[in-house]
Amino acid sequence: LAKTTQPISMDSYEGQEVNITCSHNNIATNDYITWYQQFPSQGPRFIIQGYKTKVTNEVASLFIPADRKSSTLSLPRVSLSDTAVYYCLVGDPRLDTGRRALTFGSGTRLQVQP
Amino acid sequence: DGGITQSPKYLFRKEGQNVTLSCEQNLNHDAMYWYRQDPGQGLRLIYYSQIVNDFQKGDIAEGYSVSREKKESFPLTVTSAQKNPTAFYLCASSIGFGYKWDSHYEQYFGPGTRLTVT
Protein backbone atom coordinates (compact mmCIF):
# COMPACT_ATOMS: atom_id res chain seq x y z
CA LEU A 1 0.00 0.00 0.00
CA ALA A 2 1.18 3.51 -0.77
CA LYS A 3 2.48 5.35 2.30
CA THR A 4 1.34 8.93 2.77
CA THR A 5 3.06 11.81 4.52
CA GLN A 6 1.24 14.98 5.52
CA PRO A 7 1.96 17.75 8.04
CA ILE A 8 0.94 16.98 11.61
CA SER A 9 -0.71 20.35 12.11
CA MET A 10 -1.47 23.68 10.42
CA ASP A 11 -2.81 27.01 11.62
CA SER A 12 -4.83 29.51 9.65
CA TYR A 13 -7.18 32.47 10.06
CA GLU A 14 -10.77 32.86 9.02
CA GLY A 15 -11.19 33.88 5.39
CA GLN A 16 -7.83 32.52 4.25
CA GLU A 17 -7.27 29.77 1.72
CA VAL A 18 -5.67 26.66 3.21
CA ASN A 19 -3.62 24.18 1.22
CA ILE A 20 -2.71 20.83 2.76
CA THR A 21 -0.20 18.78 0.83
CA CYS A 22 0.12 15.01 0.99
CA SER A 23 3.13 13.11 -0.28
CA HIS A 24 2.65 9.61 -1.72
CA ASN A 25 5.79 8.68 -3.62
CA ASN A 26 4.92 5.03 -4.27
CA ILE A 27 1.36 5.52 -5.50
CA ALA A 28 0.28 2.70 -7.79
CA THR A 29 -1.32 2.98 -11.21
CA ASN A 30 -4.76 1.96 -9.95
CA ASP A 31 -4.72 4.10 -6.82
CA TYR A 32 -7.04 7.02 -6.20
CA ILE A 33 -6.43 9.87 -3.74
CA THR A 34 -9.18 10.49 -1.19
CA TRP A 35 -9.50 13.13 1.53
CA TYR A 36 -11.64 12.91 4.64
CA GLN A 37 -12.47 15.43 7.39
CA GLN A 38 -13.00 14.47 11.02
CA PHE A 39 -14.39 16.56 13.89
CA PRO A 40 -13.72 15.49 17.51
CA SER A 41 -15.74 12.47 18.66
CA GLN A 42 -17.30 12.01 15.23
CA GLY A 43 -16.68 9.69 12.31
CA PRO A 44 -14.73 11.02 9.31
CA ARG A 45 -16.61 12.56 6.43
CA PHE A 46 -15.65 12.17 2.77
CA ILE A 47 -14.52 15.46 1.21
CA ILE A 48 -13.15 14.76 -2.23
CA GLN A 49 -11.54 12.09 -4.39
CA GLY A 50 -9.44 12.25 -7.54
CA TYR A 51 -7.09 10.40 -9.85
CA LYS A 52 -5.24 13.13 -11.76
CA THR A 53 -5.20 16.85 -12.57
CA LYS A 54 -7.85 18.84 -10.70
CA VAL A 55 -11.12 17.97 -9.05
CA THR A 56 -13.46 20.56 -7.54
CA ASN A 57 -16.66 20.25 -5.59
CA GLU A 58 -18.72 22.57 -3.39
CA VAL A 59 -16.36 22.37 -0.43
CA ALA A 60 -12.82 21.85 -1.75
CA SER A 61 -10.45 21.41 -4.66
CA LEU A 62 -7.91 18.65 -5.12
CA PHE A 63 -4.80 19.29 -7.20
CA ILE A 64 -2.79 16.31 -8.46
CA PRO A 65 0.37 16.84 -10.54
CA ALA A 66 1.18 14.70 -13.54
CA ASP A 67 3.52 12.37 -11.62
CA ARG A 68 0.83 11.82 -8.94
CA LYS A 69 3.48 11.60 -6.20
CA SER A 70 1.73 14.27 -4.18
CA SER A 71 -1.62 15.96 -3.94
CA THR A 72 -2.93 19.20 -2.42
CA LEU A 73 -6.28 19.70 -0.76
CA SER A 74 -7.37 23.33 -1.06
CA LEU A 75 -10.02 24.80 1.24
CA PRO A 76 -11.16 28.25 0.07
CA ARG A 77 -11.86 30.94 2.66
CA VAL A 78 -11.88 28.75 5.77
CA SER A 79 -14.11 29.45 8.74
CA LEU A 80 -13.87 28.40 12.39
CA SER A 81 -16.04 25.38 11.58
CA ASP A 82 -13.31 24.02 9.30
CA THR A 83 -11.17 23.27 12.37
CA ALA A 84 -10.76 19.52 12.13
CA VAL A 85 -8.37 16.71 11.25
CA TYR A 86 -7.88 16.07 7.52
CA TYR A 87 -6.79 12.65 6.27
CA CYS A 88 -5.18 11.87 2.94
CA LEU A 89 -5.70 8.29 1.78
CA VAL A 90 -4.18 6.59 -1.21
CA GLY A 91 -5.30 3.27 -2.54
CA ASP A 92 -7.82 1.44 -4.58
CA PRO A 93 -11.12 1.72 -2.65
CA ARG A 94 -12.48 -1.25 -4.47
CA LEU A 95 -12.35 -4.46 -2.45
CA ASP A 96 -11.77 -6.98 -5.18
CA THR A 97 -10.19 -10.19 -4.14
CA GLY A 98 -6.73 -9.58 -2.76
CA ARG A 99 -7.08 -5.85 -2.38
CA ARG A 100 -7.02 -4.15 1.00
CA ALA A 101 -9.22 -1.39 2.30
CA LEU A 102 -7.95 2.18 2.48
CA THR A 103 -5.60 3.07 5.34
CA PHE A 104 -6.01 6.20 7.45
CA GLY A 105 -2.80 7.80 8.76
CA SER A 106 -2.60 10.33 11.59
CA GLY A 107 -3.91 13.18 9.46
CA THR A 108 -3.32 16.96 9.58
CA ARG A 109 -4.84 18.87 12.45
CA LEU A 110 -6.07 22.22 11.08
CA GLN A 111 -6.76 24.99 13.57
CA VAL A 112 -8.60 28.03 12.25
CA GLN A 113 -8.33 31.19 14.36
CA PRO A 114 -10.74 34.14 14.32
CA ASP B 1 -33.29 9.02 6.71
CA GLY B 2 -30.61 6.69 5.48
CA GLY B 3 -27.48 6.26 7.51
CA ILE B 4 -25.38 4.23 9.92
CA THR B 5 -26.27 3.80 13.55
CA GLN B 6 -23.97 2.62 16.30
CA SER B 7 -25.12 1.87 19.78
CA PRO B 8 -24.53 2.66 22.48
CA LYS B 9 -22.62 5.94 22.27
CA TYR B 10 -20.77 5.19 25.52
CA LEU B 11 -20.07 1.72 26.91
CA PHE B 12 -18.38 0.70 30.13
CA ARG B 13 -17.19 -2.81 30.91
CA LYS B 14 -15.08 -4.64 33.43
CA GLU B 15 -11.83 -6.19 32.35
CA GLY B 16 -12.21 -9.83 31.31
CA GLN B 17 -15.69 -9.41 29.87
CA ASN B 18 -16.57 -9.73 26.20
CA VAL B 19 -18.61 -6.87 24.77
CA THR B 20 -20.44 -6.51 21.45
CA LEU B 21 -20.75 -3.21 19.62
CA SER B 22 -23.69 -2.75 17.30
CA CYS B 23 -23.54 -1.32 13.77
CA GLU B 24 -26.58 -1.09 11.51
CA GLN B 25 -26.95 0.58 8.10
CA ASN B 26 -29.97 1.18 5.91
CA LEU B 27 -28.04 2.46 2.91
CA ASN B 28 -28.18 -0.89 1.13
CA HIS B 29 -24.38 -0.93 1.06
CA ASP B 30 -22.50 -4.15 0.44
CA ALA B 31 -19.25 -3.29 2.23
CA MET B 32 -18.87 -2.54 5.94
CA TYR B 33 -15.86 -1.73 8.11
CA TRP B 34 -14.77 -1.44 11.73
CA TYR B 35 -12.06 0.98 12.83
CA ARG B 36 -10.45 1.78 16.14
CA GLN B 37 -9.22 5.25 17.07
CA ASP B 38 -7.04 6.07 20.08
CA PRO B 39 -6.67 9.65 21.41
CA GLY B 40 -4.79 11.89 18.98
CA GLN B 41 -4.30 9.06 16.53
CA GLY B 42 -5.68 8.12 13.14
CA LEU B 43 -8.05 5.27 12.40
CA ARG B 44 -6.86 1.69 12.30
CA LEU B 45 -8.79 -0.98 10.44
CA ILE B 46 -9.97 -3.94 12.52
CA TYR B 47 -12.16 -5.95 10.14
CA TYR B 48 -14.05 -5.36 6.93
CA SER B 49 -16.72 -7.20 5.02
CA GLN B 50 -17.29 -6.99 1.30
CA ILE B 51 -20.54 -8.90 1.27
CA VAL B 52 -22.86 -10.92 3.50
CA ASN B 53 -21.26 -13.98 5.13
CA ASP B 54 -17.76 -12.78 4.25
CA PHE B 55 -15.25 -10.74 6.22
CA GLN B 56 -11.52 -10.08 6.21
CA LYS B 57 -9.02 -9.16 8.91
CA GLY B 58 -7.68 -5.65 8.91
CA ASP B 59 -4.45 -4.41 10.46
CA ILE B 60 -5.35 -5.03 14.12
CA ALA B 61 -7.82 -7.93 14.21
CA GLU B 62 -6.32 -9.75 17.21
CA GLY B 63 -8.72 -9.83 20.14
CA TYR B 64 -11.74 -8.92 18.01
CA SER B 65 -14.37 -10.93 16.17
CA VAL B 66 -17.16 -10.02 13.74
CA SER B 67 -20.09 -11.58 11.93
CA ARG B 68 -22.00 -10.56 8.81
CA GLU B 69 -25.18 -12.60 8.74
CA LYS B 70 -27.29 -9.77 7.36
CA LYS B 71 -26.44 -7.08 4.81
CA GLU B 72 -27.45 -4.28 7.17
CA SER B 73 -25.66 -5.48 10.29
CA PHE B 74 -21.97 -5.90 11.17
CA PRO B 75 -21.51 -6.35 14.95
CA LEU B 76 -18.05 -6.25 16.51
CA THR B 77 -17.18 -8.27 19.61
CA VAL B 78 -14.28 -7.07 21.71
CA THR B 79 -13.05 -10.15 23.52
CA SER B 80 -11.14 -10.46 26.77
CA ALA B 81 -8.09 -11.32 24.65
CA GLN B 82 -7.84 -7.70 23.46
CA LYS B 83 -5.08 -6.28 25.65
CA ASN B 84 -6.03 -2.62 25.48
CA PRO B 85 -9.70 -2.34 24.46
CA THR B 86 -10.44 1.19 25.69
CA ALA B 87 -10.87 3.27 22.52
CA PHE B 88 -13.30 5.01 20.16
CA TYR B 89 -14.79 2.51 17.71
CA LEU B 90 -16.13 3.58 14.34
CA CYS B 91 -18.21 1.62 11.88
CA ALA B 92 -18.46 2.55 8.22
CA SER B 93 -20.05 1.30 5.03
CA SER B 94 -19.63 1.83 1.31
CA ILE B 95 -21.57 0.84 -1.75
CA GLY B 96 -19.20 -2.02 -2.29
CA PHE B 97 -16.56 -3.29 -4.59
CA GLY B 98 -17.18 -2.97 -8.24
CA TYR B 99 -15.78 -4.55 -11.27
CA LYS B 100 -15.59 -1.43 -13.39
CA TRP B 101 -12.25 0.26 -13.70
CA ASP B 102 -13.70 3.63 -12.74
CA SER B 103 -15.84 2.48 -9.83
CA HIS B 104 -14.59 4.02 -6.62
CA TYR B 105 -16.74 4.40 -3.55
CA GLU B 106 -16.66 6.62 -0.48
CA GLN B 107 -17.11 5.36 3.06
CA TYR B 108 -19.94 6.61 5.25
CA PHE B 109 -19.22 6.58 8.98
CA GLY B 110 -21.43 6.11 12.00
CA PRO B 111 -21.26 8.34 15.12
CA GLY B 112 -18.96 5.92 16.97
CA THR B 113 -19.00 4.08 20.29
CA ARG B 114 -16.60 5.07 23.04
CA LEU B 115 -15.67 1.94 24.98
CA THR B 116 -14.06 2.16 28.41
CA VAL B 117 -12.79 -0.99 30.08
CA THR B 118 -11.64 -0.84 33.69
PDB file of C-alpha atoms in Angstrom:
ATOM      1  CA  LEU A   1       0.000   0.000   0.000  1.00  0.00           C
ATOM      2  CA  ALA A   2       1.178   3.513  -0.772  1.00  0.00           C
ATOM      3  CA  LYS A   3       2.476   5.353   2.298  1.00  0.00           C
ATOM      4  CA  THR A   4       1.338   8.932   2.768  1.00  0.00           C
ATOM      5  CA  THR A   5       3.058  11.810   4.521  1.00  0.00           C
ATOM      6  CA  GLN A   6       1.238  14.985   5.521  1.00  0.00           C
ATOM      7  CA  PRO A   7       1.958  17.753   8.036  1.00  0.00           C
ATOM      8  CA  ILE A   8       0.942  16.984  11.607  1.00  0.00           C
ATOM      9  CA  SER A   9      -0.708  20.351  12.106  1.00  0.00           C
ATOM     10  CA  MET A  10      -1.472  23.678  10.419  1.00  0.00           C
ATOM     11  CA  ASP A  11      -2.810  27.012  11.623  1.00  0.00           C
ATOM     12  CA  SER A  12      -4.831  29.513   9.650  1.00  0.00           C
ATOM     13  CA  TYR A  13      -7.183  32.470  10.060  1.00  0.00           C
ATOM     14  CA  GLU A  14     -10.767  32.859   9.020  1.00  0.00           C
ATOM     15  CA  GLY A  15     -11.185  33.879   5.393  1.00  0.00           C
ATOM     16  CA  GLN A  16      -7.835  32.517   4.251  1.00  0.00           C
ATOM     17  CA  GLU A  17      -7.267  29.765   1.721  1.00  0.00           C
ATOM     18  CA  VAL A  18      -5.673  26.663   3.214  1.00  0.00           C
ATOM     19  CA  ASN A  19      -3.617  24.178   1.221  1.00  0.00           C
ATOM     20  CA  ILE A  20      -2.713  20.831   2.763  1.00  0.00           C
ATOM     21  CA  THR A  21      -0.198  18.776   0.832  1.00  0.00           C
ATOM     22  CA  CYS A  22       0.120  15.010   0.994  1.00  0.00           C
ATOM     23  CA  SER A  23       3.133  13.110  -0.281  1.00  0.00           C
ATOM     24  CA  HIS A  24       2.649   9.609  -1.721  1.00  0.00           C
ATOM     25  CA  ASN A  25       5.788   8.682  -3.621  1.00  0.00           C
ATOM     26  CA  ASN A  26       4.915   5.028  -4.269  1.00  0.00           C
ATOM     27  CA  ILE A  27       1.358   5.516  -5.498  1.00  0.00           C
ATOM     28  CA  ALA A  28       0.276   2.704  -7.789  1.00  0.00           C
ATOM     29  CA  THR A  29      -1.316   2.984 -11.206  1.00  0.00           C
ATOM     30  CA  ASN A  30      -4.760   1.958  -9.951  1.00  0.00           C
ATOM     31  CA  ASP A  31      -4.717   4.102  -6.819  1.00  0.00           C
ATOM     32  CA  TYR A  32      -7.038   7.022  -6.195  1.00  0.00           C
ATOM     33  CA  ILE A  33      -6.431   9.868  -3.738  1.00  0.00           C
ATOM     34  CA  THR A  34      -9.177  10.487  -1.190  1.00  0.00           C
ATOM     35  CA  TRP A  35      -9.501  13.132   1.526  1.00  0.00           C
ATOM     36  CA  TYR A  36     -11.636  12.906   4.643  1.00  0.00           C
ATOM     37  CA  GLN A  37     -12.471  15.433   7.387  1.00  0.00           C
ATOM     38  CA  GLN A  38     -12.998  14.470  11.024  1.00  0.00           C
ATOM     39  CA  PHE A  39     -14.385  16.565  13.885  1.00  0.00           C
ATOM     40  CA  PRO A  40     -13.723  15.489  17.508  1.00  0.00           C
ATOM     41  CA  SER A  41     -15.743  12.466  18.658  1.00  0.00           C
ATOM     42  CA  GLN A  42     -17.301  12.013  15.227  1.00  0.00           C
ATOM     43  CA  GLY A  43     -16.683   9.695  12.307  1.00  0.00           C
ATOM     44  CA  PRO A  44     -14.734  11.019   9.313  1.00  0.00           C
ATOM     45  CA  ARG A  45     -16.606  12.560   6.428  1.00  0.00           C
ATOM     46  CA  PHE A  46     -15.654  12.172   2.775  1.00  0.00           C
ATOM     47  CA  ILE A  47     -14.521  15.455   1.206  1.00  0.00           C
ATOM     48  CA  ILE A  48     -13.147  14.762  -2.230  1.00  0.00           C
ATOM     49  CA  GLN A  49     -11.543  12.090  -4.389  1.00  0.00           C
ATOM     50  CA  GLY A  50      -9.437  12.250  -7.537  1.00  0.00           C
ATOM     51  CA  TYR A  51      -7.093  10.401  -9.848  1.00  0.00           C
ATOM     52  CA  LYS A  52      -5.244  13.131 -11.761  1.00  0.00           C
ATOM     53  CA  THR A  53      -5.204  16.848 -12.571  1.00  0.00           C
ATOM     54  CA  LYS A  54      -7.849  18.839 -10.704  1.00  0.00           C
ATOM     55  CA  VAL A  55     -11.124  17.972  -9.054  1.00  0.00           C
ATOM     56  CA  THR A  56     -13.455  20.564  -7.543  1.00  0.00           C
ATOM     57  CA  ASN A  57     -16.659  20.255  -5.586  1.00  0.00           C
ATOM     58  CA  GLU A  58     -18.718  22.565  -3.395  1.00  0.00           C
ATOM     59  CA  VAL A  59     -16.363  22.374  -0.429  1.00  0.00           C
ATOM     60  CA  ALA A  60     -12.822  21.852  -1.752  1.00  0.00           C
ATOM     61  CA  SER A  61     -10.449  21.406  -4.657  1.00  0.00           C
ATOM     62  CA  LEU A  62      -7.915  18.647  -5.124  1.00  0.00           C
ATOM     63  CA  PHE A  63      -4.804  19.291  -7.200  1.00  0.00           C
ATOM     64  CA  ILE A  64      -2.791  16.310  -8.455  1.00  0.00           C
ATOM     65  CA  PRO A  65       0.369  16.844 -10.539  1.00  0.00           C
ATOM     66  CA  ALA A  66       1.181  14.701 -13.535  1.00  0.00           C
ATOM     67  CA  ASP A  67       3.523  12.365 -11.623  1.00  0.00           C
ATOM     68  CA  ARG A  68       0.825  11.824  -8.942  1.00  0.00           C
ATOM     69  CA  LYS A  69       3.476  11.599  -6.201  1.00  0.00           C
ATOM     70  CA  SER A  70       1.728  14.269  -4.185  1.00  0.00           C
ATOM     71  CA  SER A  71      -1.623  15.963  -3.935  1.00  0.00           C
ATOM     72  CA  THR A  72      -2.932  19.199  -2.417  1.00  0.00           C
ATOM     73  CA  LEU A  73      -6.278  19.705  -0.755  1.00  0.00           C
ATOM     74  CA  SER A  74      -7.370  23.328  -1.064  1.00  0.00           C
ATOM     75  CA  LEU A  75     -10.017  24.796   1.236  1.00  0.00           C
ATOM     76  CA  PRO A  76     -11.158  28.247   0.070  1.00  0.00           C
ATOM     77  CA  ARG A  77     -11.863  30.941   2.658  1.00  0.00           C
ATOM     78  CA  VAL A  78     -11.884  28.752   5.768  1.00  0.00           C
ATOM     79  CA  SER A  79     -14.106  29.451   8.744  1.00  0.00           C
ATOM     80  CA  LEU A  80     -13.875  28.400  12.393  1.00  0.00           C
ATOM     81  CA  SER A  81     -16.039  25.379  11.581  1.00  0.00           C
ATOM     82  CA  ASP A  82     -13.309  24.015   9.302  1.00  0.00           C
ATOM     83  CA  THR A  83     -11.170  23.274  12.373  1.00  0.00           C
ATOM     84  CA  ALA A  84     -10.759  19.518  12.128  1.00  0.00           C
ATOM     85  CA  VAL A  85      -8.372  16.710  11.246  1.00  0.00           C
ATOM     86  CA  TYR A  86      -7.883  16.066   7.524  1.00  0.00           C
ATOM     87  CA  TYR A  87      -6.794  12.654   6.270  1.00  0.00           C
ATOM     88  CA  CYS A  88      -5.178  11.865   2.941  1.00  0.00           C
ATOM     89  CA  LEU A  89      -5.702   8.288   1.777  1.00  0.00           C
ATOM     90  CA  VAL A  90      -4.183   6.591  -1.214  1.00  0.00           C
ATOM     91  CA  GLY A  91      -5.299   3.265  -2.541  1.00  0.00           C
ATOM     92  CA  ASP A  92      -7.820   1.439  -4.578  1.00  0.00           C
ATOM     93  CA  PRO A  93     -11.116   1.723  -2.652  1.00  0.00           C
ATOM     94  CA  ARG A  94     -12.482  -1.255  -4.475  1.00  0.00           C
ATOM     95  CA  LEU A  95     -12.349  -4.457  -2.450  1.00  0.00           C
ATOM     96  CA  ASP A  96     -11.771  -6.980  -5.178  1.00  0.00           C
ATOM     97  CA  THR A  97     -10.187 -10.190  -4.145  1.00  0.00           C
ATOM     98  CA  GLY A  98      -6.730  -9.577  -2.758  1.00  0.00           C
ATOM     99  CA  ARG A  99      -7.081  -5.847  -2.379  1.00  0.00           C
ATOM    100  CA  ARG A 100      -7.021  -4.154   1.000  1.00  0.00           C
ATOM    101  CA  ALA A 101      -9.223  -1.391   2.305  1.00  0.00           C
ATOM    102  CA  LEU A 102      -7.952   2.179   2.485  1.00  0.00           C
ATOM    103  CA  THR A 103      -5.602   3.070   5.341  1.00  0.00           C
ATOM    104  CA  PHE A 104      -6.007   6.196   7.453  1.00  0.00           C
ATOM    105  CA  GLY A 105      -2.805   7.796   8.763  1.00  0.00           C
ATOM    106  CA  SER A 106      -2.597  10.330  11.595  1.00  0.00           C
ATOM    107  CA  GLY A 107      -3.910  13.184   9.458  1.00  0.00           C
ATOM    108  CA  THR A 108      -3.316  16.957   9.585  1.00  0.00           C
ATOM    109  CA  ARG A 109      -4.842  18.866  12.445  1.00  0.00           C
ATOM    110  CA  LEU A 110      -6.073  22.222  11.081  1.00  0.00           C
ATOM    111  CA  GLN A 111      -6.762  24.986  13.573  1.00  0.00           C
ATOM    112  CA  VAL A 112      -8.598  28.031  12.250  1.00  0.00           C
ATOM    113  CA  GLN A 113      -8.328  31.187  14.363  1.00  0.00           C
ATOM    114  CA  PRO A 114     -10.743  34.137  14.319  1.00  0.00           C
TER     115      PRO A 114
ATOM    116  CA  ASP B   1     -33.294   9.020   6.713  1.00  0.00           C
ATOM    117  CA  GLY B   2     -30.606   6.687   5.479  1.00  0.00           C
ATOM    118  CA  GLY B   3     -27.480   6.259   7.512  1.00  0.00           C
ATOM    119  CA  ILE B   4     -25.385   4.232   9.915  1.00  0.00           C
ATOM    120  CA  THR B   5     -26.270   3.796  13.552  1.00  0.00           C
ATOM    121  CA  GLN B   6     -23.969   2.625  16.297  1.00  0.00           C
ATOM    122  CA  SER B   7     -25.118   1.867  19.781  1.00  0.00           C
ATOM    123  CA  PRO B   8     -24.534   2.659  22.478  1.00  0.00           C
ATOM    124  CA  LYS B   9     -22.622   5.943  22.271  1.00  0.00           C
ATOM    125  CA  TYR B  10     -20.772   5.189  25.522  1.00  0.00           C
ATOM    126  CA  LEU B  11     -20.069   1.725  26.909  1.00  0.00           C
ATOM    127  CA  PHE B  12     -18.382   0.701  30.126  1.00  0.00           C
ATOM    128  CA  ARG B  13     -17.187  -2.807  30.908  1.00  0.00           C
ATOM    129  CA  LYS B  14     -15.076  -4.635  33.434  1.00  0.00           C
ATOM    130  CA  GLU B  15     -11.828  -6.191  32.348  1.00  0.00           C
ATOM    131  CA  GLY B  16     -12.211  -9.827  31.307  1.00  0.00           C
ATOM    132  CA  GLN B  17     -15.694  -9.415  29.868  1.00  0.00           C
ATOM    133  CA  ASN B  18     -16.569  -9.728  26.205  1.00  0.00           C
ATOM    134  CA  VAL B  19     -18.606  -6.871  24.771  1.00  0.00           C
ATOM    135  CA  THR B  20     -20.438  -6.512  21.448  1.00  0.00           C
ATOM    136  CA  LEU B  21     -20.749  -3.210  19.622  1.00  0.00           C
ATOM    137  CA  SER B  22     -23.687  -2.754  17.299  1.00  0.00           C
ATOM    138  CA  CYS B  23     -23.541  -1.318  13.771  1.00  0.00           C
ATOM    139  CA  GLU B  24     -26.578  -1.092  11.506  1.00  0.00           C
ATOM    140  CA  GLN B  25     -26.947   0.582   8.104  1.00  0.00           C
ATOM    141  CA  ASN B  26     -29.970   1.183   5.910  1.00  0.00           C
ATOM    142  CA  LEU B  27     -28.039   2.455   2.909  1.00  0.00           C
ATOM    143  CA  ASN B  28     -28.176  -0.893   1.127  1.00  0.00           C
ATOM    144  CA  HIS B  29     -24.376  -0.931   1.063  1.00  0.00           C
ATOM    145  CA  ASP B  30     -22.504  -4.155   0.443  1.00  0.00           C
ATOM    146  CA  ALA B  31     -19.251  -3.289   2.233  1.00  0.00           C
ATOM    147  CA  MET B  32     -18.871  -2.539   5.945  1.00  0.00           C
ATOM    148  CA  TYR B  33     -15.856  -1.734   8.115  1.00  0.00           C
ATOM    149  CA  TRP B  34     -14.767  -1.444  11.731  1.00  0.00           C
ATOM    150  CA  TYR B  35     -12.063   0.981  12.831  1.00  0.00           C
ATOM    151  CA  ARG B  36     -10.450   1.775  16.144  1.00  0.00           C
ATOM    152  CA  GLN B  37      -9.218   5.245  17.070  1.00  0.00           C
ATOM    153  CA  ASP B  38      -7.045   6.071  20.079  1.00  0.00           C
ATOM    154  CA  PRO B  39      -6.672   9.645  21.405  1.00  0.00           C
ATOM    155  CA  GLY B  40      -4.787  11.890  18.977  1.00  0.00           C
ATOM    156  CA  GLN B  41      -4.303   9.058  16.527  1.00  0.00           C
ATOM    157  CA  GLY B  42      -5.681   8.125  13.136  1.00  0.00           C
ATOM    158  CA  LEU B  43      -8.053   5.268  12.398  1.00  0.00           C
ATOM    159  CA  ARG B  44      -6.861   1.689  12.305  1.00  0.00           C
ATOM    160  CA  LEU B  45      -8.791  -0.979  10.437  1.00  0.00           C
ATOM    161  CA  ILE B  46      -9.970  -3.938  12.523  1.00  0.00           C
ATOM    162  CA  TYR B  47     -12.163  -5.947  10.145  1.00  0.00           C
ATOM    163  CA  TYR B  48     -14.046  -5.355   6.930  1.00  0.00           C
ATOM    164  CA  SER B  49     -16.723  -7.197   5.018  1.00  0.00           C
ATOM    165  CA  GLN B  50     -17.287  -6.985   1.296  1.00  0.00           C
ATOM    166  CA  ILE B  51     -20.537  -8.905   1.266  1.00  0.00           C
ATOM    167  CA  VAL B  52     -22.857 -10.918   3.504  1.00  0.00           C
ATOM    168  CA  ASN B  53     -21.260 -13.976   5.131  1.00  0.00           C
ATOM    169  CA  ASP B  54     -17.758 -12.780   4.254  1.00  0.00           C
ATOM    170  CA  PHE B  55     -15.248 -10.740   6.221  1.00  0.00           C
ATOM    171  CA  GLN B  56     -11.516 -10.079   6.213  1.00  0.00           C
ATOM    172  CA  LYS B  57      -9.020  -9.163   8.911  1.00  0.00           C
ATOM    173  CA  GLY B  58      -7.676  -5.654   8.907  1.00  0.00           C
ATOM    174  CA  ASP B  59      -4.449  -4.410  10.458  1.00  0.00           C
ATOM    175  CA  ILE B  60      -5.346  -5.026  14.125  1.00  0.00           C
ATOM    176  CA  ALA B  61      -7.819  -7.934  14.207  1.00  0.00           C
ATOM    177  CA  GLU B  62      -6.318  -9.754  17.213  1.00  0.00           C
ATOM    178  CA  GLY B  63      -8.719  -9.828  20.142  1.00  0.00           C
ATOM    179  CA  TYR B  64     -11.740  -8.918  18.014  1.00  0.00           C
ATOM    180  CA  SER B  65     -14.374 -10.931  16.168  1.00  0.00           C
ATOM    181  CA  VAL B  66     -17.158 -10.022  13.744  1.00  0.00           C
ATOM    182  CA  SER B  67     -20.087 -11.580  11.926  1.00  0.00           C
ATOM    183  CA  ARG B  68     -21.997 -10.561   8.806  1.00  0.00           C
ATOM    184  CA  GLU B  69     -25.182 -12.595   8.744  1.00  0.00           C
ATOM    185  CA  LYS B  70     -27.288  -9.770   7.357  1.00  0.00           C
ATOM    186  CA  LYS B  71     -26.443  -7.084   4.814  1.00  0.00           C
ATOM    187  CA  GLU B  72     -27.450  -4.276   7.166  1.00  0.00           C
ATOM    188  CA  SER B  73     -25.657  -5.477  10.288  1.00  0.00           C
ATOM    189  CA  PHE B  74     -21.973  -5.900  11.172  1.00  0.00           C
ATOM    190  CA  PRO B  75     -21.511  -6.352  14.946  1.00  0.00           C
ATOM    191  CA  LEU B  76     -18.047  -6.254  16.509  1.00  0.00           C
ATOM    192  CA  THR B  77     -17.179  -8.266  19.608  1.00  0.00           C
ATOM    193  CA  VAL B  78     -14.281  -7.069  21.715  1.00  0.00           C
ATOM    194  CA  THR B  79     -13.052 -10.147  23.521  1.00  0.00           C
ATOM    195  CA  SER B  80     -11.138 -10.459  26.767  1.00  0.00           C
ATOM    196  CA  ALA B  81      -8.092 -11.318  24.646  1.00  0.00           C
ATOM    197  CA  GLN B  82      -7.842  -7.701  23.460  1.00  0.00           C
ATOM    198  CA  LYS B  83      -5.081  -6.279  25.648  1.00  0.00           C
ATOM    199  CA  ASN B  84      -6.031  -2.624  25.478  1.00  0.00           C
ATOM    200  CA  PRO B  85      -9.701  -2.342  24.461  1.00  0.00           C
ATOM    201  CA  THR B  86     -10.442   1.189  25.688  1.00  0.00           C
ATOM    202  CA  ALA B  87     -10.866   3.268  22.525  1.00  0.00           C
ATOM    203  CA  PHE B  88     -13.297   5.008  20.165  1.00  0.00           C
ATOM    204  CA  TYR B  89     -14.793   2.507  17.714  1.00  0.00           C
ATOM    205  CA  LEU B  90     -16.127   3.579  14.340  1.00  0.00           C
ATOM    206  CA  CYS B  91     -18.209   1.620  11.880  1.00  0.00           C
ATOM    207  CA  ALA B  92     -18.461   2.550   8.215  1.00  0.00           C
ATOM    208  CA  SER B  93     -20.052   1.301   5.033  1.00  0.00           C
ATOM    209  CA  SER B  94     -19.630   1.827   1.311  1.00  0.00           C
ATOM    210  CA  ILE B  95     -21.574   0.838  -1.754  1.00  0.00           C
ATOM    211  CA  GLY B  96     -19.195  -2.020  -2.288  1.00  0.00           C
ATOM    212  CA  PHE B  97     -16.563  -3.288  -4.588  1.00  0.00           C
ATOM    213  CA  GLY B  98     -17.181  -2.972  -8.236  1.00  0.00           C
ATOM    214  CA  TYR B  99     -15.777  -4.547 -11.267  1.00  0.00           C
ATOM    215  CA  LYS B 100     -15.588  -1.431 -13.394  1.00  0.00           C
ATOM    216  CA  TRP B 101     -12.252   0.262 -13.696  1.00  0.00           C
ATOM    217  CA  ASP B 102     -13.695   3.628 -12.740  1.00  0.00           C
ATOM    218  CA  SER B 103     -15.838   2.485  -9.831  1.00  0.00           C
ATOM    219  CA  HIS B 104     -14.592   4.021  -6.618  1.00  0.00           C
ATOM    220  CA  TYR B 105     -16.740   4.403  -3.555  1.00  0.00           C
ATOM    221  CA  GLU B 106     -16.657   6.616  -0.481  1.00  0.00           C
ATOM    222  CA  GLN B 107     -17.111   5.360   3.062  1.00  0.00           C
ATOM    223  CA  TYR B 108     -19.938   6.613   5.253  1.00  0.00           C
ATOM    224  CA  PHE B 109     -19.215   6.582   8.975  1.00  0.00           C
ATOM    225  CA  GLY B 110     -21.425   6.109  12.003  1.00  0.00           C
ATOM    226  CA  PRO B 111     -21.256   8.335  15.116  1.00  0.00           C
ATOM    227  CA  GLY B 112     -18.957   5.917  16.973  1.00  0.00           C
ATOM    228  CA  THR B 113     -18.999   4.076  20.292  1.00  0.00           C
ATOM    229  CA  ARG B 114     -16.603   5.072  23.035  1.00  0.00           C
ATOM    230  CA  LEU B 115     -15.671   1.941  24.985  1.00  0.00           C
ATOM    231  CA  THR B 116     -14.058   2.157  28.409  1.00  0.00           C
ATOM    232  CA  VAL B 117     -12.785  -0.993  30.077  1.00  0.00           C
ATOM    233  CA  THR B 118     -11.636  -0.838  33.695  1.00  0.00           C
TER     234      THR B 118
END
